[in-house]
Amino acid sequence: QVQLVESGGGVVQAGDSLRLSCVFSGGTFGRHAMGWFRQVPGEGRHFVAAISRTGSSTRLTNFVKGRFNISRDNAKDTVYLHMNNLKPEDTAAYYCAAKTTIGISERQDHYAFWGRGTQVTVSA
C-alpha cells in the first residue's frame, strides 16, 4: 500500500522560508502525479500545487504563485513544496497526495493516497 510522510513544517515568522518534503513508499513513485493541499481548522482542504509524473508540468494556486514552487526528485521518491516569503495566511496543515491517473489536477477526489500532514504556522 502506498504511504506518504510529510515533514519540514514548523513555526516561522512572516517573510521566512520553509521547504516541505513528502516521501513516497509502497509503490512506484514515478507513475504518480503529486499534489499539495492545505487545511485551516474550521475550513475545507484546498489545493496548493501539483506536479506531473516526470516534473515537466506544474500548477500552483494563484494565492501562492510567485512565492511557492513544487518539485520532485524521482530518484529519492520525494516531492517538495518550496515556500518563500511566508505570510500569516499561509498558516495551515499541509498534506501531500498521490494521483493514480495521468495528468495533474486541482481536484481533491483525483488523489488516491494522502499523508498525515505537517503543520506550518506563520506569525506576524
Short mmCIF file of C-alpha atoms in Angstrom, two decimals:
data_model
loop_
_atom_site.label_atom_id
_atom_site.label_comp_id
_atom_site.label_asym_id
_atom_site.label_seq_id
_atom_site.Cartn_x
_atom_site.Cartn_y
_atom_site.Cartn_z
CA GLN A 1 0.00 0.00 0.00
CA VAL A 2 1.25 3.48 -0.87
CA GLN A 3 2.28 5.59 2.10
CA LEU A 4 3.19 9.28 2.19
CA VAL A 5 5.06 11.00 5.01
CA GLU A 6 5.34 14.79 5.12
CA SER A 7 7.98 16.72 7.05
CA GLY A 8 9.51 20.17 7.25
CA GLY A 9 6.74 22.16 8.90
CA GLY A 10 7.32 24.44 11.84
CA VAL A 11 6.73 27.83 13.41
CA VAL A 12 8.25 30.73 11.50
CA GLN A 13 7.85 34.48 11.14
CA ALA A 14 6.38 36.33 8.21
CA GLY A 15 8.90 36.58 5.39
CA ASP A 16 10.67 33.34 6.28
CA SER A 17 11.00 30.30 4.04
CA LEU A 18 10.34 26.60 4.52
CA ARG A 19 10.75 23.51 2.40
CA LEU A 20 8.24 20.74 2.94
CA SER A 21 9.12 17.20 1.92
CA CYS A 22 6.92 14.20 1.25
CA VAL A 23 8.48 10.76 0.98
CA PHE A 24 6.61 8.13 -1.02
CA SER A 25 6.79 4.40 -0.36
CA GLY A 26 4.88 1.24 -1.19
CA GLY A 27 4.70 1.75 -4.94
CA THR A 28 6.37 3.22 -8.00
CA PHE A 29 6.71 6.94 -7.31
CA GLY A 30 7.38 7.90 -10.92
CA ARG A 31 3.96 6.62 -12.00
CA HIS A 32 2.10 9.19 -9.88
CA ALA A 33 1.39 12.84 -10.34
CA MET A 34 1.63 14.50 -6.93
CA GLY A 35 -0.16 17.34 -5.19
CA TRP A 36 -0.01 19.54 -2.12
CA PHE A 37 -3.14 20.72 -0.29
CA ARG A 38 -3.63 22.73 2.88
CA GLN A 39 -6.32 22.95 5.52
CA VAL A 40 -7.13 25.54 8.19
CA PRO A 41 -9.18 24.47 11.23
CA GLY A 42 -12.84 25.07 10.55
CA GLU A 43 -12.34 25.17 6.78
CA GLY A 44 -12.04 22.64 3.97
CA ARG A 45 -8.91 21.30 2.37
CA HIS A 46 -7.72 23.46 -0.54
CA PHE A 47 -5.38 22.91 -3.47
CA VAL A 48 -1.90 24.43 -3.33
CA ALA A 49 0.27 22.85 -6.02
CA ALA A 50 0.60 19.84 -8.30
CA ILE A 51 3.33 18.28 -10.41
CA SER A 52 3.30 15.72 -13.19
CA ARG A 53 4.97 12.32 -13.04
CA THR A 54 8.25 13.50 -14.54
CA GLY A 55 8.14 17.01 -13.11
CA SER A 56 7.82 18.59 -16.55
CA SER A 57 4.49 20.25 -15.72
CA THR A 58 3.46 22.11 -12.56
CA ARG A 59 0.47 24.08 -11.35
CA LEU A 60 0.03 26.40 -8.36
CA THR A 61 -2.97 28.19 -6.95
CA ASN A 62 -2.95 31.93 -7.60
CA PHE A 63 -2.74 32.64 -3.87
CA VAL A 64 0.81 31.25 -3.69
CA LYS A 65 2.04 31.76 -7.26
CA GLY A 66 5.31 33.68 -7.22
CA ARG A 67 6.10 32.64 -3.65
CA PHE A 68 5.81 28.83 -3.68
CA ASN A 69 7.17 26.21 -6.02
CA ILE A 70 6.75 22.46 -6.31
CA SER A 71 9.41 20.00 -7.42
CA ARG A 72 10.17 16.30 -7.25
CA ASP A 73 13.17 14.01 -7.19
CA ASN A 74 12.12 10.64 -8.54
CA ALA A 75 15.45 9.10 -7.54
CA LYS A 76 14.59 9.91 -3.91
CA ASP A 77 10.84 9.17 -4.16
CA THR A 78 10.23 12.65 -2.77
CA VAL A 79 8.10 15.64 -3.69
CA TYR A 80 8.86 19.10 -2.28
CA LEU A 81 6.95 22.29 -1.64
CA HIS A 82 9.26 25.31 -1.54
CA MET A 83 7.62 28.16 0.37
CA ASN A 84 9.15 31.63 0.28
CA ASN A 85 8.05 34.95 1.79
CA LEU A 86 5.59 33.18 4.05
CA LYS A 87 2.56 35.11 5.24
CA PRO A 88 0.32 34.55 8.27
CA GLU A 89 -2.47 33.47 5.93
CA ASP A 90 -0.28 30.53 4.85
CA THR A 91 -0.75 29.01 8.30
CA ALA A 92 -2.31 25.59 7.80
CA ALA A 93 -1.76 21.87 7.91
CA TYR A 94 -0.14 20.85 4.63
CA TYR A 95 -0.84 17.47 3.05
CA CYS A 96 0.76 15.71 0.11
CA ALA A 97 -1.22 13.36 -2.09
CA ALA A 98 -0.58 10.89 -4.90
CA LYS A 99 -2.72 10.66 -8.03
CA THR A 100 -3.42 7.33 -9.74
CA THR A 101 -4.30 8.58 -13.24
CA ILE A 102 -2.32 10.50 -15.84
CA GLY A 103 -2.34 14.29 -15.64
CA ILE A 104 -2.11 16.92 -12.92
CA SER A 105 -5.25 18.05 -11.15
CA GLU A 106 -6.55 20.52 -8.57
CA ARG A 107 -9.37 18.20 -7.52
CA GLN A 108 -9.03 16.52 -4.17
CA ASP A 109 -11.01 13.48 -5.31
CA HIS A 110 -8.47 12.77 -8.07
CA TYR A 111 -5.87 11.81 -5.46
CA ALA A 112 -6.00 8.30 -4.06
CA PHE A 113 -3.32 8.43 -1.34
CA TRP A 114 -2.72 11.03 1.37
CA GLY A 115 -0.15 11.76 4.02
CA ARG A 116 -0.94 12.68 7.60
CA GLY A 117 0.07 16.31 7.19
CA THR A 118 2.66 18.71 8.57
CA GLN A 119 1.80 21.94 10.36
CA VAL A 120 3.05 25.32 9.15
CA THR A 121 2.48 28.28 11.45
CA VAL A 122 3.48 31.78 10.36
CA SER A 123 3.45 34.60 12.89
CA ALA A 124 3.34 38.27 12.01
#
